[in-house]
Tab-separated table of C-alpha atoms and ligand atoms in Angstrom:
chain	number	residue	atom	x	y	z
A	108	MET	CA	-11.217	-5.591	-14.166
A	109	GLN	CA	-10.082	-4.268	-17.518
A	110	GLU	CA	-7.687	-1.419	-16.950
A	111	ILE	CA	-5.479	0.210	-14.391
A	112	THR	CA	-7.975	3.002	-13.744
A	113	ASP	CA	-10.700	0.537	-12.697
A	114	THR	CA	-11.621	0.955	-9.042
A	115	TYR	CA	-12.570	-0.892	-5.892
A	116	THR	CA	-15.123	0.786	-3.624
A	117	LEU	CA	-13.949	1.294	-0.040
A	118	ASN	CA	-16.250	0.662	2.929
A	119	ASN	CA	-16.998	4.418	3.082
A	120	GLY	CA	-18.037	4.561	-0.596
A	121	VAL	CA	-14.840	6.198	-1.890
A	122	LYS	CA	-13.455	4.694	-5.093
A	123	ILE	CA	-9.793	3.614	-5.225
A	124	PRO	CA	-7.869	2.625	-8.396
A	125	ILE	CA	-7.030	-1.104	-8.283
A	126	VAL	CA	-3.252	-0.696	-8.739
A	127	GLY	CA	-1.181	1.888	-6.869
A	128	PHE	CA	2.307	3.147	-7.666
A	129	GLY	CA	4.788	2.459	-4.835
A	130	THR	CA	7.523	4.905	-3.825
A	131	TRP	CA	9.382	3.315	-0.900
A	132	GLN	CA	13.164	3.601	-1.390
A	133	THR	CA	12.586	6.024	-4.253
A	134	PRO	CA	15.001	8.859	-3.476
A	135	ASN	CA	13.587	12.338	-2.937
A	136	GLY	CA	14.492	14.743	-5.752
A	137	GLU	CA	14.663	14.024	-9.461
A	138	VAL	CA	14.139	10.255	-9.148
A	139	ALA	CA	10.888	10.475	-7.204
A	140	TYR	CA	9.707	13.452	-9.253
A	141	LYS	CA	10.317	11.703	-12.578
A	142	SER	CA	8.998	8.305	-11.452
A	143	VAL	CA	5.701	9.794	-10.325
A	144	LYS	CA	5.357	11.870	-13.492
A	145	THR	CA	6.114	8.797	-15.602
A	146	ALA	CA	3.627	6.684	-13.672
A	147	LEU	CA	0.869	9.239	-14.183
A	148	SER	CA	1.734	9.596	-17.873
A	149	VAL	CA	1.370	5.837	-18.480
A	150	GLY	CA	-1.972	5.663	-16.696
A	151	TYR	CA	-1.570	5.113	-12.948
A	152	ARG	CA	-4.028	7.229	-10.976
A	153	HIS	CA	-3.015	6.030	-7.520
A	154	ILE	CA	0.245	6.967	-5.760
A	155	ASP	CA	1.436	5.494	-2.456
A	156	THR	CA	3.949	7.396	-0.335
A	157	ALA	CA	4.666	7.905	3.367
A	158	ALA	CA	6.245	10.500	5.639
A	159	ALA	CA	8.944	7.897	6.385
A	160	TYR	CA	9.946	7.608	2.709
A	161	GLY	CA	11.264	11.170	2.832
A	162	ASN	CA	10.017	11.909	-0.682
A	163	GLU	CA	6.623	13.552	-0.184
A	164	GLU	CA	7.915	16.828	-1.572
A	165	SER	CA	9.057	15.341	-4.884
A	166	VAL	CA	5.996	13.112	-5.114
A	167	GLY	CA	3.850	16.232	-4.708
A	168	ARG	CA	5.804	18.103	-7.388
A	169	GLY	CA	5.508	15.147	-9.749
A	170	ILE	CA	1.757	15.153	-9.282
A	171	LYS	CA	1.524	18.907	-9.787
A	172	ASP	CA	3.578	18.885	-13.009
A	173	SER	CA	1.948	15.744	-14.426
A	174	GLY	CA	-0.885	17.575	-16.118
A	175	VAL	CA	-3.364	15.218	-14.430
A	176	ALA	CA	-5.939	17.009	-12.272
A	177	ARG	CA	-5.493	16.498	-8.523
A	178	GLN	CA	-9.056	15.194	-8.152
A	179	ASP	CA	-8.308	12.453	-10.697
A	180	ILE	CA	-5.432	11.101	-8.593
A	181	PHE	CA	-5.757	8.908	-5.494
A	182	LEU	CA	-2.939	9.880	-3.118
A	183	THR	CA	-1.984	7.963	0.021
A	184	THR	CA	0.459	8.923	2.722
A	185	LYS	CA	1.206	7.439	6.146
A	186	LEU	CA	1.815	8.544	9.700
A	187	TRP	CA	5.289	7.584	10.930
A	188	ASN	CA	6.026	5.809	14.197
A	189	ASP	CA	7.426	8.825	16.081
A	190	ASP	CA	4.229	10.788	15.570
A	191	HIS	CA	1.593	8.603	17.214
A	192	GLY	CA	-0.746	10.334	19.688
A	193	TYR	CA	-3.530	12.885	19.247
A	194	GLU	CA	-1.603	16.161	18.858
A	195	ALA	CA	1.385	14.655	17.062
A	196	THR	CA	-0.868	12.983	14.485
A	197	LYS	CA	-2.637	16.238	13.649
A	198	LYS	CA	0.695	18.002	13.247
A	199	ALA	CA	2.199	15.173	11.172
A	200	LEU	CA	-0.710	15.177	8.730
A	201	ASP	CA	-0.427	18.943	8.287
A	202	THR	CA	3.304	18.572	7.618
A	203	SER	CA	2.660	15.841	5.053
A	204	LEU	CA	-0.004	17.936	3.322
A	205	GLN	CA	2.366	20.860	3.160
A	206	LYS	CA	5.168	18.751	1.684
A	207	LEU	CA	2.807	17.136	-0.808
A	208	GLY	CA	1.481	20.563	-1.823
A	209	THR	CA	-2.152	19.582	-1.405
A	210	ASP	CA	-4.893	20.315	1.101
A	211	TYR	CA	-6.129	16.725	1.338
A	212	VAL	CA	-4.975	13.152	0.872
A	213	ASP	CA	-7.260	10.440	-0.402
A	214	LEU	CA	-6.038	7.985	2.207
A	215	TYR	CA	-4.130	8.469	5.463
A	216	LEU	CA	-2.725	5.356	7.128
A	217	ILE	CA	-1.171	4.519	10.479
A	218	HIS	CA	2.058	3.028	9.114
A	219	TRP	CA	2.776	0.555	11.971
A	220	PRO	CA	0.620	-0.456	14.948
A	221	ASN	CA	3.262	-0.861	17.616
A	222	PRO	CA	6.268	1.492	17.421
A	223	VAL	CA	9.142	0.896	19.830
A	224	LYS	CA	8.575	4.410	21.201
A	225	PHE	CA	5.091	3.524	22.472
A	226	ARG	CA	5.439	-0.233	22.956
A	227	ASP	CA	4.394	-0.142	26.606
A	228	ARG	CA	1.056	1.550	25.762
A	229	TRP	CA	0.344	0.986	22.070
A	230	GLU	CA	-3.380	0.330	22.575
A	231	GLU	CA	-4.004	3.624	24.297
A	232	ILE	CA	-1.792	5.588	21.864
A	233	ASN	CA	-3.451	4.005	18.814
A	234	ALA	CA	-6.875	4.986	20.169
A	235	GLU	CA	-5.714	8.619	20.505
A	236	THR	CA	-4.060	8.555	17.100
A	237	TRP	CA	-7.203	7.147	15.524
A	238	GLN	CA	-9.333	9.862	17.102
A	239	ALA	CA	-7.131	12.493	15.432
A	240	MET	CA	-7.428	10.597	12.146
A	241	GLU	CA	-11.224	10.459	12.496
A	242	GLU	CA	-11.238	14.226	12.984
A	243	ALA	CA	-9.027	14.737	9.919
A	244	TYR	CA	-11.487	12.577	7.992
A	245	ALA	CA	-14.437	14.639	9.256
A	246	ASP	CA	-12.582	17.856	8.343
A	247	GLY	CA	-11.945	16.641	4.785
A	248	LYS	CA	-8.157	16.445	5.153
A	249	ALA	CA	-8.375	12.722	4.308
A	250	ARG	CA	-11.094	11.198	2.134
A	251	ALA	CA	-10.487	7.837	3.815
A	252	ILE	CA	-8.431	6.642	6.787
A	253	GLY	CA	-6.862	3.286	7.377
A	254	ILE	CA	-4.102	1.188	8.871
A	255	SER	CA	-1.005	-0.681	7.781
A	256	ASN	CA	0.781	-3.726	9.201
A	257	PHE	CA	-2.072	-4.273	11.673
A	258	GLN	CA	-2.401	-7.873	12.840
A	259	PRO	CA	-5.866	-9.027	14.016
A	260	HIS	CA	-5.188	-8.163	17.681
A	261	HIS	CA	-4.144	-4.604	16.758
A	262	LEU	CA	-7.312	-4.178	14.707
A	263	ALA	CA	-9.511	-5.629	17.474
A	264	ALA	CA	-7.988	-3.210	19.990
A	265	LEU	CA	-8.536	-0.236	17.662
A	266	MET	CA	-12.156	-1.190	17.051
A	267	LYS	CA	-12.919	-0.947	20.794
A	268	SER	CA	-13.021	2.850	20.558
A	269	ALA	CA	-13.177	3.575	16.802
A	270	THR	CA	-16.215	5.368	15.423
A	271	VAL	CA	-14.892	5.118	11.858
A	272	THR	CA	-13.888	1.661	10.591
A	273	PRO	CA	-10.531	1.630	8.770
A	274	ALA	CA	-11.098	1.552	5.007
A	275	VAL	CA	-7.824	-0.203	4.184
A	276	ASN	CA	-5.215	-2.408	5.835
A	277	GLN	CA	-1.970	-2.243	3.848
A	278	ASN	CA	0.182	-5.309	4.417
A	279	TYR	CA	3.085	-7.372	3.134
A	280	LEU	CA	0.967	-9.585	0.905
A	281	ASN	CA	2.429	-11.605	-1.939
A	282	PRO	CA	3.069	-15.253	-2.921
A	283	SER	CA	5.648	-15.577	-0.152
A	284	ASP	CA	3.186	-14.618	2.605
A	285	LEU	CA	-0.595	-14.532	2.191
A	286	GLN	CA	-1.226	-13.667	5.849
A	287	PRO	CA	-4.586	-15.512	5.937
A	288	GLU	CA	-5.424	-14.445	9.500
A	289	VAL	CA	-4.961	-10.774	8.541
A	290	GLN	CA	-7.158	-11.261	5.481
A	291	ARG	CA	-9.851	-12.881	7.629
A	292	ALA	CA	-9.828	-10.047	10.167
A	293	ASN	CA	-10.028	-7.450	7.378
A	294	ALA	CA	-12.962	-9.275	5.786
A	295	THR	CA	-14.913	-9.028	9.061
A	296	TYR	CA	-14.969	-5.251	8.705
A	297	ASN	CA	-15.026	-5.046	4.900
A	298	ILE	CA	-11.513	-3.578	4.986
A	299	LEU	CA	-9.651	-3.642	1.649
A	300	ASN	CA	-6.398	-5.626	1.488
A	301	GLU	CA	-3.732	-3.414	-0.010
A	302	ALA	CA	-0.743	-5.532	-1.009
A	303	TYR	CA	2.640	-3.952	-0.408
A	304	SER	CA	5.868	-5.441	-1.761
A	305	PRO	CA	3.784	-7.295	-4.388
A	306	LEU	CA	7.049	-8.221	-6.143
A	307	GLY	CA	8.699	-9.213	-2.847
A	308	THR	CA	10.834	-6.026	-3.072
A	309	GLY	CA	12.474	-7.721	-6.051
A	310	ASP	CA	12.841	-11.214	-4.512
A	311	PHE	CA	10.592	-13.055	-6.966
A	312	PHE	CA	12.329	-12.712	-10.306
A	313	LYS	CA	14.526	-15.793	-9.804
A	314	ILE	CA	11.791	-18.176	-8.584
A	315	PRO	CA	11.648	-21.063	-11.126
A	316	GLU	CA	7.860	-21.659	-10.744
A	317	LEU	CA	7.195	-17.998	-11.537
A	318	GLN	CA	9.641	-18.005	-14.435
A	319	GLU	CA	7.817	-21.040	-15.889
A	320	LEU	CA	4.458	-19.299	-15.587
A	321	ALA	CA	5.912	-16.176	-17.189
A	322	LYS	CA	6.947	-18.302	-20.169
A	323	LYS	CA	3.584	-20.083	-20.298
A	324	TYR	CA	1.540	-16.844	-20.324
A	325	ASN	CA	4.078	-14.883	-22.375
A	326	HIS	CA	4.264	-12.150	-19.737
A	327	SER	CA	6.970	-11.140	-17.260
A	328	VAL	CA	7.297	-12.512	-13.717
A	329	ALA	CA	6.222	-9.085	-12.425
A	330	GLN	CA	3.058	-9.204	-14.523
A	331	ILE	CA	2.258	-12.769	-13.398
A	332	VAL	CA	2.537	-11.833	-9.725
A	333	LEU	CA	0.599	-8.578	-10.099
A	334	ARG	CA	-2.163	-10.369	-12.013
A	335	TRP	CA	-2.280	-13.020	-9.255
A	336	SER	CA	-2.673	-10.233	-6.690
A	337	LEU	CA	-5.561	-8.665	-8.623
A	338	GLN	CA	-7.286	-12.031	-9.155
A	339	HIS	CA	-7.211	-12.428	-5.358
A	340	GLY	CA	-9.014	-9.088	-5.033
A	341	PHE	CA	-5.953	-7.402	-3.496
A	342	LEU	CA	-4.746	-3.946	-4.430
A	343	PRO	CA	-1.070	-4.284	-5.422
A	344	LEU	CA	1.378	-1.375	-5.062
A	345	PRO	CA	4.326	-2.114	-7.398
A	346	LYS	CA	7.320	0.207	-7.164
A	347	SER	CA	9.840	0.974	-9.884
A	348	ILE	CA	12.056	3.861	-10.873
A	349	HIS	CA	12.483	2.631	-14.472
A	350	ALA	CA	10.072	3.895	-17.141
A	351	ASP	CA	9.889	0.571	-19.006
A	352	ARG	CA	9.054	-1.369	-15.817
A	353	ILE	CA	6.623	1.300	-14.608
A	354	GLN	CA	4.768	0.832	-17.892
A	355	GLN	CA	5.093	-2.977	-17.920
A	356	ASN	CA	3.519	-3.184	-14.472
A	357	THR	CA	0.318	-1.633	-15.874
A	358	GLU	CA	-0.095	-4.230	-18.629
A	359	LEU	CA	-2.061	-6.796	-16.659
A	360	PHE	CA	-5.371	-7.007	-18.421
A	361	ASP	CA	-4.808	-9.043	-21.585
A	362	PHE	CA	-4.486	-12.424	-19.855
A	363	GLU	CA	-5.980	-14.421	-17.000
A	364	LEU	CA	-4.330	-16.994	-14.714
A	365	SER	CA	-6.140	-20.330	-14.501
A	366	ILE	CA	-7.338	-21.578	-11.117
A	367	PRO	CA	-4.624	-24.298	-10.927
A	368	ASP	CA	-1.969	-21.696	-11.717
A	369	MET	CA	-3.384	-19.359	-9.047
A	370	GLN	CA	-3.114	-22.281	-6.610
A	371	LYS	CA	0.426	-23.022	-7.741
A	372	ILE	CA	1.400	-19.446	-6.862
A	373	ASP	CA	-0.519	-19.653	-3.568
A	374	SER	CA	1.703	-22.579	-2.594
A	375	LEU	CA	4.950	-20.583	-2.836
A	376	ARG	CA	4.902	-19.486	0.809
A	377	GLY	CA	8.427	-18.626	1.929
A	378	CYS	CA	9.823	-18.170	-1.597
A	379	GLY	CA	10.867	-14.690	-0.422
A	380	ARG	CA	10.668	-13.019	2.939
A	381	LEU	CA	7.784	-13.303	5.406
A	382	ALA	CA	5.903	-10.370	6.922
A	383	THR	CA	7.697	-8.444	9.678
A	384	ASN	CA	6.216	-8.935	13.154
A	385	PRO	CA	5.165	-5.426	14.238
A	386	ASP	CA	5.297	-6.374	17.915
A	387	THR	CA	9.021	-7.150	17.783
A	388	ALA	CA	10.204	-4.849	14.967
A	389	GLU	CA	12.961	-2.528	16.155
A	390	PHE	CA	11.396	0.718	14.955
B	36	NAP	N1	3.081	0.014	4.511
B	36	NAP	C1	4.292	-0.471	4.567
B	36	NAP	O1	4.838	-0.751	5.651
B	36	NAP	C2	5.035	-0.721	3.289
B	36	NAP	C3	6.226	-1.461	3.325
B	36	NAP	C4	6.877	-1.707	2.117
B	36	NAP	C5	6.351	-1.210	0.940
B	36	NAP	N2	5.204	-0.442	0.942
B	36	NAP	C6	4.634	0.133	-0.321
B	36	NAP	O2	4.578	-0.884	-1.329
B	36	NAP	C7	5.372	-0.478	-2.445
B	36	NAP	C8	5.992	-1.661	-3.168
B	36	NAP	O3	6.759	-2.465	-2.328
B	36	NAP	P1	8.352	-2.548	-2.442
B	36	NAP	O4	8.891	-1.180	-2.648
B	36	NAP	O5	8.794	-3.338	-1.263
B	36	NAP	O6	8.703	-3.382	-3.708
B	36	NAP	P2	8.031	-4.205	-4.924
B	36	NAP	O7	7.094	-3.344	-5.684
B	36	NAP	O8	7.582	-5.508	-4.395
B	36	NAP	O9	9.353	-4.451	-5.776
B	36	NAP	C9	10.142	-3.379	-6.238
B	36	NAP	C10	11.437	-3.946	-6.800
B	36	NAP	O10	11.173	-4.662	-8.003
B	36	NAP	C11	11.830	-4.029	-9.099
B	36	NAP	N3	10.870	-4.055	-10.225
B	36	NAP	C12	9.678	-3.416	-10.302
B	36	NAP	N4	9.031	-3.743	-11.439
B	36	NAP	C13	9.847	-4.594	-12.107
B	36	NAP	C14	9.732	-5.270	-13.338
B	36	NAP	N5	8.651	-5.144	-14.100
B	36	NAP	N6	10.756	-6.073	-13.734
B	36	NAP	C15	11.860	-6.217	-12.946
B	36	NAP	N7	12.022	-5.595	-11.761
B	36	NAP	C16	11.014	-4.796	-11.338
B	36	NAP	C17	12.162	-2.623	-8.628
B	36	NAP	O11	13.334	-2.165	-9.253
B	36	NAP	P3	13.505	-0.675	-9.885
B	36	NAP	O12	12.827	0.295	-8.965
B	36	NAP	O13	14.976	-0.519	-9.915
B	36	NAP	O14	12.875	-0.743	-11.231
B	36	NAP	C18	12.416	-2.852	-7.148
B	36	NAP	O15	13.712	-3.378	-6.937
B	36	NAP	C19	6.383	0.470	-1.793
B	36	NAP	O16	7.082	1.234	-2.747
B	36	NAP	C20	5.500	1.247	-0.864
B	36	NAP	O17	4.754	2.220	-1.568
B	36	NAP	C21	4.535	-0.219	2.106
């Protein structure tokens, strides 16, 4: 682990850069376009978006105008909650590809396991959705397929009919909530833990323990938390729309947290929010 372009290998053999650039709440238009271009210019090679973020078009333009070849970029998008089901999934992926201006994504994720719209039959709908995703994978529209916000019981249900094991489970994973039971379930299937909201969506900058560690290691709180995530073997997805922070969040490889300091950060459960329960979320 020496630079931002280093990779993990997914359970299907595809390589994925160890830090991804987040784009949730990044407005479509100039902001998303410029953020993505900036991220690629300072070295990120992994971009995380979603149909629900409403910015796929600008993310796609940013990629196109970055000067970095498409095949050198790992691009993820996600299926939104309204579009679960076999036919709807196929259509939603095609729409995302069109908006992104590409004929494949590197990773396609089911964004949430249990949308309100399908709450009475989420198991059955997820099985149908996954079948469409498996076909997209076979057709080369997605180099890998995976899940997001899946708790162990959602994963177990999916695996009853899956012929392709999810490559990734993207979850709220940071010092405030380590979700150990999710990590354990993922490990059973060699599923990579992608860590969303690695900076607690901005909640962590005022935490005294993290500020102390930032001083001790002469790095920012963001860098401390991102380094912690990497030392756990997670794949953090920091988001920023500011060039200086976008750059700062790549500078994670000139220091190492000691084991006691890793443990200190592990003990900060609840210092920000906890993961949303997908079975009761109102979307
Ligand atoms: N699968 C899912 O359900 C799901 C859910 C949530 C998020 N995600 C993914 O994970 C990504 C990251 O999560 P997130 O958006 O919740 O937030 P995050 O990356 O945890 O935190 C972003 C916040 O921290 C600020 N920030 C970033 N770097 C900073 C730095 N070096 N110093 C000070 N402030 C800094 C940003 O401000 P500025 O932007 O103003 O710089 C923003 O307010 C998302 O963008 C998305 O791609 C996925």
